[in-house]
Amino acid sequence: MFSASGHAEPATVGQIDLKANQLPVRAPGNPQAIADIPAGFTFAEPGTLTVAISNHSSPPLALLADDNKTRIGSDPDIARLLADALGLKLKLVPAAWEDWPLGIASGRYDAAIINIAVTKARKERFDFATYRVDTLGFYVKSTSRIQAIRGPTDVAGLKVIVGSGTNQENILLGWDRQNRAQGLPPVQPVYVTDDAAANLSIQSGRVDAFFGPHSIGAYKAALTGQTRMVGIGPTVAPVAVTTRKGNGLAQPISTALNGIIAGGQYAQVLDRWGENDEKVTRSEVNPRGLDE
C-alpha cells in the first residue's frame, strides 16, 4: 500500500483529526443481527468476532495509534461496530493481503476487512456483506510531467506501483494488453514490499505513478503535498466484509451493517476518516461484483 510510514503522523490531515479519531465509535446490540447468527455457529474464538485487517499502515483505512500498537482507522472502526451490534468482543488480527483468503477459508478469521472488492471469482470462494464503494486513483509525484491518466494509452511505457492480486492490477494488466496489441510501449507494473519503498520509488523518480485505493492516495497527498492525483480508475467496485463461503455469517453482518447505517454510527466513522464519498446507503449480501 502507498501510505504514511516511517514518521509520526500529524494531529490532523486535511479535516481528519487523528487524536480525536483514536476514541472508538460504539454501537448498541442489534437483536435482529444477533438472531440471524446461525444456531450453533462456531466462531474462531467463542464470544469473539475475529477480524483480519491490513498489517500495513494504510491510512485512513488502517494505521497505528499513538501507542504504536493499537490499530485505528475506518476498517477497525467498522469491525468494532459490527462486534458491538452482534453482541461479541472484538479481536483484530493484522494480516498481509496475501494471507486473508487462507485465513478465512481455514476459520482462523471470522471475517476480513481489508478493502476487499466483490468480484465474480471471489464470490465462488467467499461470501460478502458490502459496506463501502472502492474508487481507485492514479497518483504521481507533485512535480511529475504527467498531467492526466484516463485510459490505456496514458500508461503506455510507464512504471506503475500496483498491488499484486488486486483489482487495480487486473485493470493495469488489461490496459497493457490493449496497448501491446496496438504496438504501444508496455507498462511495467512495480511491486513493492512496504510503504517506505513505495514512497522512495515515487519521490526518486524510479517509478512514474501509484495506482490504488483513492482514499489512501488522497490521504498521502494531503499529508505531505508531495503527490497529486491525475486520474480515477475505470471501475467502482463494492467493498465488503468477507466471510467463509456458505457458513451463514454474511447475513448477520449485513443486518448489523444496516443497523449502524440507520443508527448514524456508520456515517460518523466514514465522515471522520474522510471517506464520505464512498458511503453506501444499504449493505447487500453477495451483490453483483466486478466482471459480472
PDB file of C-alpha atoms in Angstrom:
ATOM      1  CA  MET A   1       0.000   0.000   0.000  1.00  0.00           C
ATOM      2  CA  PHE A   2       1.080   3.581  -0.668  1.00  0.00           C
ATOM      3  CA  SER A   3       0.727   5.298   2.674  1.00  0.00           C
ATOM      4  CA  ALA A   4       2.288   7.129   5.550  1.00  0.00           C
ATOM      5  CA  SER A   5       5.123   5.194   7.092  1.00  0.00           C
ATOM      6  CA  GLY A   6       8.317   5.740   8.958  1.00  0.00           C
ATOM      7  CA  HIS A   7       7.403   9.010  10.695  1.00  0.00           C
ATOM      8  CA  ALA A   8       4.943  10.334  13.229  1.00  0.00           C
ATOM      9  CA  GLU A   9       1.541  11.317  11.909  1.00  0.00           C
ATOM     10  CA  PRO A  10       0.470  14.946  12.374  1.00  0.00           C
ATOM     11  CA  ALA A  11      -2.513  15.641  14.629  1.00  0.00           C
ATOM     12  CA  THR A  12      -4.672  16.449  11.619  1.00  0.00           C
ATOM     13  CA  VAL A  13      -4.558  15.597   7.929  1.00  0.00           C
ATOM     14  CA  GLY A  14      -6.919  17.783   5.949  1.00  0.00           C
ATOM     15  CA  GLN A  15     -10.083  17.536   8.036  1.00  0.00           C
ATOM     16  CA  ILE A  16      -9.078  14.250   9.726  1.00  0.00           C
ATOM     17  CA  ASP A  17      -8.348  14.641  13.454  1.00  0.00           C
ATOM     18  CA  LEU A  18      -6.173  11.655  14.310  1.00  0.00           C
ATOM     19  CA  LYS A  19      -6.149  12.406  18.033  1.00  0.00           C
ATOM     20  CA  ALA A  20      -9.937  12.507  18.272  1.00  0.00           C
ATOM     21  CA  ASN A  21     -10.293   9.505  15.987  1.00  0.00           C
ATOM     22  CA  GLN A  22      -8.495   7.288  18.491  1.00  0.00           C
ATOM     23  CA  LEU A  23     -11.662   7.372  20.600  1.00  0.00           C
ATOM     24  CA  PRO A  24     -13.840   4.446  19.461  1.00  0.00           C
ATOM     25  CA  VAL A  25     -17.307   4.832  17.997  1.00  0.00           C
ATOM     26  CA  ARG A  26     -19.634   2.296  19.615  1.00  0.00           C
ATOM     27  CA  ALA A  27     -22.994   0.788  18.686  1.00  0.00           C
ATOM     28  CA  PRO A  28     -25.745  -0.935  20.672  1.00  0.00           C
ATOM     29  CA  GLY A  29     -26.502  -4.607  20.245  1.00  0.00           C
ATOM     30  CA  ASN A  30     -28.761  -5.399  17.290  1.00  0.00           C
ATOM     31  CA  PRO A  31     -31.270  -8.108  18.292  1.00  0.00           C
ATOM     32  CA  GLN A  32     -32.101  -8.985  14.672  1.00  0.00           C
ATOM     33  CA  ALA A  33     -28.452  -9.305  13.687  1.00  0.00           C
ATOM     34  CA  ILE A  34     -27.797 -11.498  16.717  1.00  0.00           C
ATOM     35  CA  ALA A  35     -30.823 -13.642  15.849  1.00  0.00           C
ATOM     36  CA  ASP A  36     -29.511 -14.020  12.289  1.00  0.00           C
ATOM     37  CA  ILE A  37     -26.356 -15.786  13.514  1.00  0.00           C
ATOM     38  CA  PRO A  38     -26.864 -19.475  12.623  1.00  0.00           C
ATOM     39  CA  ALA A  39     -27.655 -21.701  15.578  1.00  0.00           C
ATOM     40  CA  GLY A  40     -24.515 -23.399  16.821  1.00  0.00           C
ATOM     41  CA  PHE A  41     -22.223 -21.173  14.769  1.00  0.00           C
ATOM     42  CA  THR A  42     -18.589 -21.684  15.766  1.00  0.00           C
ATOM     43  CA  PHE A  43     -16.535 -18.512  15.915  1.00  0.00           C
ATOM     44  CA  ALA A  44     -12.746 -18.633  15.721  1.00  0.00           C
ATOM     45  CA  GLU A  45     -12.818 -17.762  19.419  1.00  0.00           C
ATOM     46  CA  PRO A  46     -16.009 -18.208  21.470  1.00  0.00           C
ATOM     47  CA  GLY A  47     -17.879 -14.963  22.056  1.00  0.00           C
ATOM     48  CA  THR A  48     -15.461 -13.025  19.876  1.00  0.00           C
ATOM     49  CA  LEU A  49     -15.523 -11.652  16.342  1.00  0.00           C
ATOM     50  CA  THR A  50     -12.032 -12.238  14.955  1.00  0.00           C
ATOM     51  CA  VAL A  51     -11.369  -9.867  12.061  1.00  0.00           C
ATOM     52  CA  ALA A  52      -8.349  -9.694   9.766  1.00  0.00           C
ATOM     53  CA  ILE A  53      -7.312  -6.137   8.941  1.00  0.00           C
ATOM     54  CA  SER A  54      -4.369  -4.783   6.978  1.00  0.00           C
ATOM     55  CA  ASN A  55      -0.981  -5.161   8.616  1.00  0.00           C
ATOM     56  CA  HIS A  56       0.248  -2.148   6.642  1.00  0.00           C
ATOM     57  CA  SER A  57      -0.018   1.463   7.675  1.00  0.00           C
ATOM     58  CA  SER A  58      -2.702   2.335   5.138  1.00  0.00           C
ATOM     59  CA  PRO A  59      -4.471   5.450   6.411  1.00  0.00           C
ATOM     60  CA  PRO A  60      -7.298   6.242   6.503  1.00  0.00           C
ATOM     61  CA  LEU A  61      -8.221   2.537   6.319  1.00  0.00           C
ATOM     62  CA  ALA A  62      -5.787   1.293   8.969  1.00  0.00           C
ATOM     63  CA  LEU A  63      -2.861   2.739  10.905  1.00  0.00           C
ATOM     64  CA  LEU A  64      -1.258   2.678  14.343  1.00  0.00           C
ATOM     65  CA  ALA A  65      -2.425   4.898  17.182  1.00  0.00           C
ATOM     66  CA  ASP A  66      -0.092   6.968  19.356  1.00  0.00           C
ATOM     67  CA  ASP A  67       0.787   3.923  21.461  1.00  0.00           C
ATOM     68  CA  ASN A  68       2.293   2.324  18.331  1.00  0.00           C
ATOM     69  CA  LYS A  69       0.301  -0.893  18.831  1.00  0.00           C
ATOM     70  CA  THR A  70      -3.440  -0.140  18.708  1.00  0.00           C
ATOM     71  CA  ARG A  71      -4.912  -0.320  15.209  1.00  0.00           C
ATOM     72  CA  ILE A  72      -7.170   2.584  14.278  1.00  0.00           C
ATOM     73  CA  GLY A  73      -8.761   3.668  11.006  1.00  0.00           C
ATOM     74  CA  SER A  74     -12.067   3.222   9.249  1.00  0.00           C
ATOM     75  CA  ASP A  75     -11.676  -0.556   8.898  1.00  0.00           C
ATOM     76  CA  PRO A  76     -11.028  -1.180  12.628  1.00  0.00           C
ATOM     77  CA  ASP A  77     -13.906   1.208  13.400  1.00  0.00           C
ATOM     78  CA  ILE A  78     -16.293  -0.786  11.203  1.00  0.00           C
ATOM     79  CA  ALA A  79     -15.091  -4.038  12.768  1.00  0.00           C
ATOM     80  CA  ARG A  80     -15.742  -2.678  16.269  1.00  0.00           C
ATOM     81  CA  LEU A  81     -19.243  -1.541  15.349  1.00  0.00           C
ATOM     82  CA  LEU A  82     -20.007  -4.982  13.917  1.00  0.00           C
ATOM     83  CA  ALA A  83     -18.808  -6.735  17.061  1.00  0.00           C
ATOM     84  CA  ASP A  84     -20.934  -4.398  19.185  1.00  0.00           C
ATOM     85  CA  ALA A  85     -24.020  -4.982  17.051  1.00  0.00           C
ATOM     86  CA  LEU A  86     -23.516  -8.764  17.135  1.00  0.00           C
ATOM     87  CA  GLY A  87     -23.039  -8.800  20.905  1.00  0.00           C
ATOM     88  CA  LEU A  88     -19.449 -10.020  20.630  1.00  0.00           C
ATOM     89  CA  LYS A  89     -15.993  -8.991  21.769  1.00  0.00           C
ATOM     90  CA  LEU A  90     -13.613  -7.877  19.031  1.00  0.00           C
ATOM     91  CA  LYS A  91     -10.220  -9.291  18.134  1.00  0.00           C
ATOM     92  CA  LEU A  92      -8.326  -7.534  15.362  1.00  0.00           C
ATOM     93  CA  VAL A  93      -5.599  -9.537  13.632  1.00  0.00           C
ATOM     94  CA  PRO A  94      -3.189  -7.622  11.364  1.00  0.00           C
ATOM     95  CA  ALA A  95      -2.743  -9.718   8.216  1.00  0.00           C
ATOM     96  CA  ALA A  96      -0.953  -9.438   4.894  1.00  0.00           C
ATOM     97  CA  TRP A  97      -3.128  -9.097   1.800  1.00  0.00           C
ATOM     98  CA  GLU A  98      -1.867 -12.459   0.574  1.00  0.00           C
ATOM     99  CA  ASP A  99      -2.886 -14.191   3.825  1.00  0.00           C
ATOM    100  CA  TRP A 100      -6.539 -13.300   4.296  1.00  0.00           C
ATOM    101  CA  PRO A 101      -8.023 -15.840   1.814  1.00  0.00           C
ATOM    102  CA  LEU A 102      -6.463 -18.838   3.565  1.00  0.00           C
ATOM    103  CA  GLY A 103      -7.219 -17.347   6.974  1.00  0.00           C
ATOM    104  CA  ILE A 104     -10.909 -17.058   6.118  1.00  0.00           C
ATOM    105  CA  ALA A 105     -11.105 -20.472   4.446  1.00  0.00           C
ATOM    106  CA  SER A 106      -9.399 -22.185   7.386  1.00  0.00           C
ATOM    107  CA  GLY A 107     -11.531 -20.473  10.026  1.00  0.00           C
ATOM    108  CA  ARG A 108      -8.619 -18.605  11.582  1.00  0.00           C
ATOM    109  CA  TYR A 109     -10.552 -15.376  10.973  1.00  0.00           C
ATOM    110  CA  ASP A 110     -14.317 -14.971  11.109  1.00  0.00           C
ATOM    111  CA  ALA A 111     -14.149 -12.059   8.687  1.00  0.00           C
ATOM    112  CA  ALA A 112     -11.697  -9.924   6.759  1.00  0.00           C
ATOM    113  CA  ILE A 113     -11.978  -6.164   6.366  1.00  0.00           C
ATOM    114  CA  ILE A 114      -9.052  -5.213   4.122  1.00  0.00           C
ATOM    115  CA  ASN A 115     -10.645  -3.124   1.352  1.00  0.00           C
ATOM    116  CA  ILE A 116     -11.738  -6.331  -0.408  1.00  0.00           C
ATOM    117  CA  ALA A 117     -13.778  -5.703  -3.543  1.00  0.00           C
ATOM    118  CA  VAL A 118     -16.517  -8.088  -4.613  1.00  0.00           C
ATOM    119  CA  THR A 119     -15.619  -9.966  -7.793  1.00  0.00           C
ATOM    120  CA  LYS A 120     -17.122 -12.884  -9.650  1.00  0.00           C
ATOM    121  CA  ALA A 121     -14.095 -15.065  -8.919  1.00  0.00           C
ATOM    122  CA  ARG A 122     -14.045 -14.239  -5.211  1.00  0.00           C
ATOM    123  CA  LYS A 123     -17.757 -14.981  -4.873  1.00  0.00           C
ATOM    124  CA  GLU A 124     -17.005 -18.572  -5.789  1.00  0.00           C
ATOM    125  CA  ARG A 125     -14.946 -18.909  -2.586  1.00  0.00           C
ATOM    126  CA  PHE A 126     -16.323 -16.327  -0.155  1.00  0.00           C
ATOM    127  CA  ASP A 127     -19.492 -14.563   0.952  1.00  0.00           C
ATOM    128  CA  PHE A 128     -19.712 -10.782   1.165  1.00  0.00           C
ATOM    129  CA  ALA A 129     -21.595  -8.073   3.042  1.00  0.00           C
ATOM    130  CA  THR A 130     -20.958  -4.687   1.444  1.00  0.00           C
ATOM    131  CA  TYR A 131     -20.025  -1.622   3.479  1.00  0.00           C
ATOM    132  CA  ARG A 132     -18.308   0.806   1.080  1.00  0.00           C
ATOM    133  CA  VAL A 133     -17.530   1.502  -2.542  1.00  0.00           C
ATOM    134  CA  ASP A 134     -13.953   1.441  -3.766  1.00  0.00           C
ATOM    135  CA  THR A 135     -12.679   4.169  -6.052  1.00  0.00           C
ATOM    136  CA  LEU A 136      -9.198   3.739  -7.495  1.00  0.00           C
ATOM    137  CA  GLY A 137      -6.845   6.621  -8.175  1.00  0.00           C
ATOM    138  CA  PHE A 138      -3.637   7.321 -10.062  1.00  0.00           C
ATOM    139  CA  TYR A 139      -1.141   9.413  -8.091  1.00  0.00           C
ATOM    140  CA  VAL A 140       2.170  10.874  -9.244  1.00  0.00           C
ATOM    141  CA  LYS A 141       4.935  12.992  -7.748  1.00  0.00           C
ATOM    142  CA  SER A 142       3.708  16.565  -7.420  1.00  0.00           C
ATOM    143  CA  THR A 143       6.345  17.766  -9.911  1.00  0.00           C
ATOM    144  CA  SER A 144       5.708  14.971 -12.429  1.00  0.00           C
ATOM    145  CA  ARG A 145       5.261  15.815 -16.098  1.00  0.00           C
ATOM    146  CA  ILE A 146       2.189  13.541 -16.116  1.00  0.00           C
ATOM    147  CA  GLN A 147      -0.980  15.625 -16.079  1.00  0.00           C
ATOM    148  CA  ALA A 148      -3.699  13.032 -16.622  1.00  0.00           C
ATOM    149  CA  ILE A 149      -4.231   9.275 -16.769  1.00  0.00           C
ATOM    150  CA  ARG A 150      -7.628   8.497 -18.253  1.00  0.00           C
ATOM    151  CA  GLY A 151      -7.126   5.283 -20.181  1.00  0.00           C
ATOM    152  CA  PRO A 152      -4.768   2.663 -21.585  1.00  0.00           C
ATOM    153  CA  THR A 153      -2.684   4.904 -23.832  1.00  0.00           C
ATOM    154  CA  ASP A 154      -1.859   7.204 -20.916  1.00  0.00           C
ATOM    155  CA  VAL A 155       0.036   4.440 -19.091  1.00  0.00           C
ATOM    156  CA  ALA A 156       1.978   3.162 -22.109  1.00  0.00           C
ATOM    157  CA  GLY A 157       5.654   2.994 -21.225  1.00  0.00           C
ATOM    158  CA  LEU A 158       5.134   3.958 -17.576  1.00  0.00           C
ATOM    159  CA  LYS A 159       6.337   2.242 -14.421  1.00  0.00           C
ATOM    160  CA  VAL A 160       3.354   1.958 -12.088  1.00  0.00           C
ATOM    161  CA  ILE A 161       3.242   0.758  -8.479  1.00  0.00           C
ATOM    162  CA  VAL A 162       0.338  -1.635  -8.037  1.00  0.00           C
ATOM    163  CA  GLY A 163      -0.623  -4.305  -5.517  1.00  0.00           C
ATOM    164  CA  SER A 164      -0.274  -7.939  -6.526  1.00  0.00           C
ATOM    165  CA  GLY A 165      -3.546  -9.853  -6.781  1.00  0.00           C
ATOM    166  CA  THR A 166      -5.684  -6.715  -6.679  1.00  0.00           C
ATOM    167  CA  ASN A 167      -8.377  -5.370  -8.973  1.00  0.00           C
ATOM    168  CA  GLN A 168      -6.165  -2.440  -9.873  1.00  0.00           C
ATOM    169  CA  GLU A 169      -3.505  -4.872 -11.048  1.00  0.00           C
ATOM    170  CA  ASN A 170      -6.082  -6.574 -13.277  1.00  0.00           C
ATOM    171  CA  ILE A 171      -7.064  -3.216 -14.754  1.00  0.00           C
ATOM    172  CA  LEU A 172      -3.462  -2.195 -15.369  1.00  0.00           C
ATOM    173  CA  LEU A 173      -2.555  -5.510 -16.999  1.00  0.00           C
ATOM    174  CA  GLY A 174      -5.687  -5.332 -19.155  1.00  0.00           C
ATOM    175  CA  TRP A 175      -4.729  -1.868 -20.351  1.00  0.00           C
ATOM    176  CA  ASP A 176      -1.228  -3.141 -21.071  1.00  0.00           C
ATOM    177  CA  ARG A 177      -2.609  -5.923 -23.275  1.00  0.00           C
ATOM    178  CA  GLN A 178      -4.606  -3.357 -25.242  1.00  0.00           C
ATOM    179  CA  ASN A 179      -1.526  -1.180 -25.669  1.00  0.00           C
ATOM    180  CA  ARG A 180       0.670  -4.062 -26.809  1.00  0.00           C
ATOM    181  CA  ALA A 181      -1.945  -5.044 -29.388  1.00  0.00           C
ATOM    182  CA  GLN A 182      -1.651  -1.524 -30.802  1.00  0.00           C
ATOM    183  CA  GLY A 183       2.137  -1.603 -30.789  1.00  0.00           C
ATOM    184  CA  LEU A 184       2.486   0.828 -27.903  1.00  0.00           C
ATOM    185  CA  PRO A 185       5.249   0.598 -25.279  1.00  0.00           C
ATOM    186  CA  PRO A 186       4.469  -1.833 -22.455  1.00  0.00           C
ATOM    187  CA  VAL A 187       3.502  -0.860 -18.936  1.00  0.00           C
ATOM    188  CA  GLN A 188       5.889  -2.008 -16.231  1.00  0.00           C
ATOM    189  CA  PRO A 189       3.993  -2.965 -13.052  1.00  0.00           C
ATOM    190  CA  VAL A 190       6.124  -2.371  -9.965  1.00  0.00           C
ATOM    191  CA  TYR A 191       5.526  -4.405  -6.812  1.00  0.00           C
ATOM    192  CA  VAL A 192       6.948  -3.085  -3.556  1.00  0.00           C
ATOM    193  CA  THR A 193       7.102  -4.767  -0.173  1.00  0.00           C
ATOM    194  CA  ASP A 194       6.433  -1.816   2.101  1.00  0.00           C
ATOM    195  CA  ASP A 195       5.299   1.775   2.270  1.00  0.00           C
ATOM    196  CA  ALA A 196       8.762   3.268   2.617  1.00  0.00           C
ATOM    197  CA  ALA A 197       9.855   1.611  -0.619  1.00  0.00           C
ATOM    198  CA  ALA A 198       6.765   2.910  -2.413  1.00  0.00           C
ATOM    199  CA  ASN A 199       7.310   6.449  -1.191  1.00  0.00           C
ATOM    200  CA  LEU A 200      11.003   6.402  -2.080  1.00  0.00           C
ATOM    201  CA  SER A 201      10.312   4.980  -5.531  1.00  0.00           C
ATOM    202  CA  ILE A 202       7.832   7.734  -6.331  1.00  0.00           C
ATOM    203  CA  GLN A 203       9.912  10.588  -4.964  1.00  0.00           C
ATOM    204  CA  SER A 204      13.179   9.380  -6.523  1.00  0.00           C
ATOM    205  CA  GLY A 205      11.576   9.067  -9.945  1.00  0.00           C
ATOM    206  CA  ARG A 206      12.260   5.337 -10.231  1.00  0.00           C
ATOM    207  CA  VAL A 207       8.554   4.846 -10.855  1.00  0.00           C
ATOM    208  CA  ASP A 208       6.075   7.131 -12.547  1.00  0.00           C
ATOM    209  CA  ALA A 209       2.820   6.544 -10.693  1.00  0.00           C
ATOM    210  CA  PHE A 210       0.916   4.709  -7.991  1.00  0.00           C
ATOM    211  CA  PHE A 211      -2.426   3.050  -8.815  1.00  0.00           C
ATOM    212  CA  GLY A 212      -4.519   2.019  -5.838  1.00  0.00           C
ATOM    213  CA  PRO A 213      -7.335   2.963  -3.440  1.00  0.00           C
ATOM    214  CA  HIS A 214      -8.207   6.627  -3.845  1.00  0.00           C
ATOM    215  CA  SER A 215      -8.776   7.091  -0.111  1.00  0.00           C
ATOM    216  CA  ILE A 216      -5.185   6.050   0.635  1.00  0.00           C
ATOM    217  CA  GLY A 217      -3.701   8.157  -2.155  1.00  0.00           C
ATOM    218  CA  ALA A 218      -5.727  11.208  -1.145  1.00  0.00           C
ATOM    219  CA  TYR A 219      -4.621  10.859   2.475  1.00  0.00           C
ATOM    220  CA  LYS A 220      -0.986  10.703   1.431  1.00  0.00           C
ATOM    221  CA  ALA A 221      -1.320  13.720  -0.840  1.00  0.00           C
ATOM    222  CA  ALA A 222      -2.882  15.731   1.988  1.00  0.00           C
ATOM    223  CA  LEU A 223      -0.237  14.526   4.444  1.00  0.00           C
ATOM    224  CA  THR A 224       2.887  15.538   2.535  1.00  0.00           C
ATOM    225  CA  GLY A 225       1.891  17.570  -0.522  1.00  0.00           C
ATOM    226  CA  GLN A 226       4.464  15.538  -2.449  1.00  0.00           C
ATOM    227  CA  THR A 227       1.964  13.672  -4.630  1.00  0.00           C
ATOM    228  CA  ARG A 228      -1.149  14.571  -6.589  1.00  0.00           C
ATOM    229  CA  MET A 229      -3.990  12.728  -8.252  1.00  0.00           C
ATOM    230  CA  VAL A 230      -4.028  12.597 -12.048  1.00  0.00           C
ATOM    231  CA  GLY A 231      -6.821  10.134 -12.723  1.00  0.00           C
ATOM    232  CA  ILE A 232      -9.537   7.830 -11.445  1.00  0.00           C
ATOM    233  CA  GLY A 233      -9.785   4.135 -12.284  1.00  0.00           C
ATOM    234  CA  PRO A 234     -12.402   2.995 -14.799  1.00  0.00           C
ATOM    235  CA  THR A 235     -14.464   0.981 -12.326  1.00  0.00           C
ATOM    236  CA  VAL A 236     -16.135   1.492  -8.965  1.00  0.00           C
ATOM    237  CA  ALA A 237     -16.466  -1.729  -7.008  1.00  0.00           C
ATOM    238  CA  PRO A 238     -18.449  -2.705  -3.920  1.00  0.00           C
ATOM    239  CA  VAL A 239     -16.143  -3.313  -0.954  1.00  0.00           C
ATOM    240  CA  ALA A 240     -17.315  -5.893   1.534  1.00  0.00           C
ATOM    241  CA  VAL A 241     -16.757  -7.643   4.812  1.00  0.00           C
ATOM    242  CA  THR A 242     -15.595 -11.060   3.636  1.00  0.00           C
ATOM    243  CA  THR A 243     -16.562 -14.377   5.253  1.00  0.00           C
ATOM    244  CA  ARG A 244     -16.206 -18.070   4.526  1.00  0.00           C
ATOM    245  CA  LYS A 245     -18.490 -19.332   1.770  1.00  0.00           C
ATOM    246  CA  GLY A 246     -21.735 -20.818   2.993  1.00  0.00           C
ATOM    247  CA  ASN A 247     -21.152 -20.506   6.745  1.00  0.00           C
ATOM    248  CA  GLY A 248     -24.090 -18.135   7.226  1.00  0.00           C
ATOM    249  CA  LEU A 249     -22.194 -15.225   8.773  1.00  0.00           C
ATOM    250  CA  ALA A 250     -22.573 -12.749   5.903  1.00  0.00           C
ATOM    251  CA  GLN A 251     -26.288 -12.189   6.560  1.00  0.00           C
ATOM    252  CA  PRO A 252     -26.000 -11.236  10.250  1.00  0.00           C
ATOM    253  CA  ILE A 253     -23.067  -8.987   9.365  1.00  0.00           C
ATOM    254  CA  SER A 254     -25.162  -7.302   6.672  1.00  0.00           C
ATOM    255  CA  THR A 255     -28.033  -6.896   9.138  1.00  0.00           C
ATOM    256  CA  ALA A 256     -25.609  -5.350  11.622  1.00  0.00           C
ATOM    257  CA  LEU A 257     -24.250  -3.005   8.947  1.00  0.00           C
ATOM    258  CA  ASN A 258     -27.724  -1.841   8.010  1.00  0.00           C
ATOM    259  CA  GLY A 259     -28.388  -1.199  11.684  1.00  0.00           C
ATOM    260  CA  ILE A 260     -25.350   1.055  12.073  1.00  0.00           C
ATOM    261  CA  ILE A 261     -26.200   2.790   8.794  1.00  0.00           C
ATOM    262  CA  ALA A 262     -29.675   3.572  10.135  1.00  0.00           C
ATOM    263  CA  GLY A 263     -28.287   4.494  13.553  1.00  0.00           C
ATOM    264  CA  GLY A 264     -25.771   7.015  12.225  1.00  0.00           C
ATOM    265  CA  GLN A 265     -22.626   5.340  13.566  1.00  0.00           C
ATOM    266  CA  TYR A 266     -21.589   4.271  10.066  1.00  0.00           C
ATOM    267  CA  ALA A 267     -21.735   7.837   8.737  1.00  0.00           C
ATOM    268  CA  GLN A 268     -19.846   9.039  11.800  1.00  0.00           C
ATOM    269  CA  VAL A 269     -16.988   6.645  11.021  1.00  0.00           C
ATOM    270  CA  LEU A 270     -16.694   7.408   7.314  1.00  0.00           C
ATOM    271  CA  ASP A 271     -17.057  11.144   7.864  1.00  0.00           C
ATOM    272  CA  ARG A 272     -14.322  11.295  10.461  1.00  0.00           C
ATOM    273  CA  TRP A 273     -11.915   9.390   8.199  1.00  0.00           C
ATOM    274  CA  GLY A 274     -12.666  11.495   5.118  1.00  0.00           C
ATOM    275  CA  GLU A 275     -14.420   8.695   3.219  1.00  0.00           C
ATOM    276  CA  ASN A 276     -17.877  10.210   2.993  1.00  0.00           C
ATOM    277  CA  ASP A 277     -17.818   9.937  -0.804  1.00  0.00           C
ATOM    278  CA  GLU A 278     -17.506   6.132  -0.530  1.00  0.00           C
ATOM    279  CA  LYS A 279     -20.605   5.540   1.600  1.00  0.00           C
ATOM    280  CA  VAL A 280     -23.336   3.056   0.789  1.00  0.00           C
ATOM    281  CA  THR A 281     -26.969   3.545   1.755  1.00  0.00           C
ATOM    282  CA  ARG A 282     -27.552  -0.147   2.377  1.00  0.00           C
ATOM    283  CA  SER A 283     -25.451  -3.279   2.885  1.00  0.00           C
ATOM    284  CA  GLU A 284     -26.091  -6.152   0.493  1.00  0.00           C
ATOM    285  CA  VAL A 285     -25.079  -9.806   0.623  1.00  0.00           C
ATOM    286  CA  ASN A 286     -23.201 -11.087  -2.434  1.00  0.00           C
ATOM    287  CA  PRO A 287     -24.202  -8.329  -4.874  1.00  0.00           C
ATOM    288  CA  ARG A 288     -23.089  -8.155  -8.478  1.00  0.00           C
ATOM    289  CA  GLY A 289     -19.344  -7.603  -8.457  1.00  0.00           C
ATOM    290  CA  LEU A 290     -16.640  -6.772 -10.930  1.00  0.00           C
ATOM    291  CA  ASP A 291     -16.564  -8.864 -14.110  1.00  0.00           C
ATOM    292  CA  GLU A 292     -20.250  -9.778 -13.778  1.00  0.00           C
TER     293      GLU A 292
END
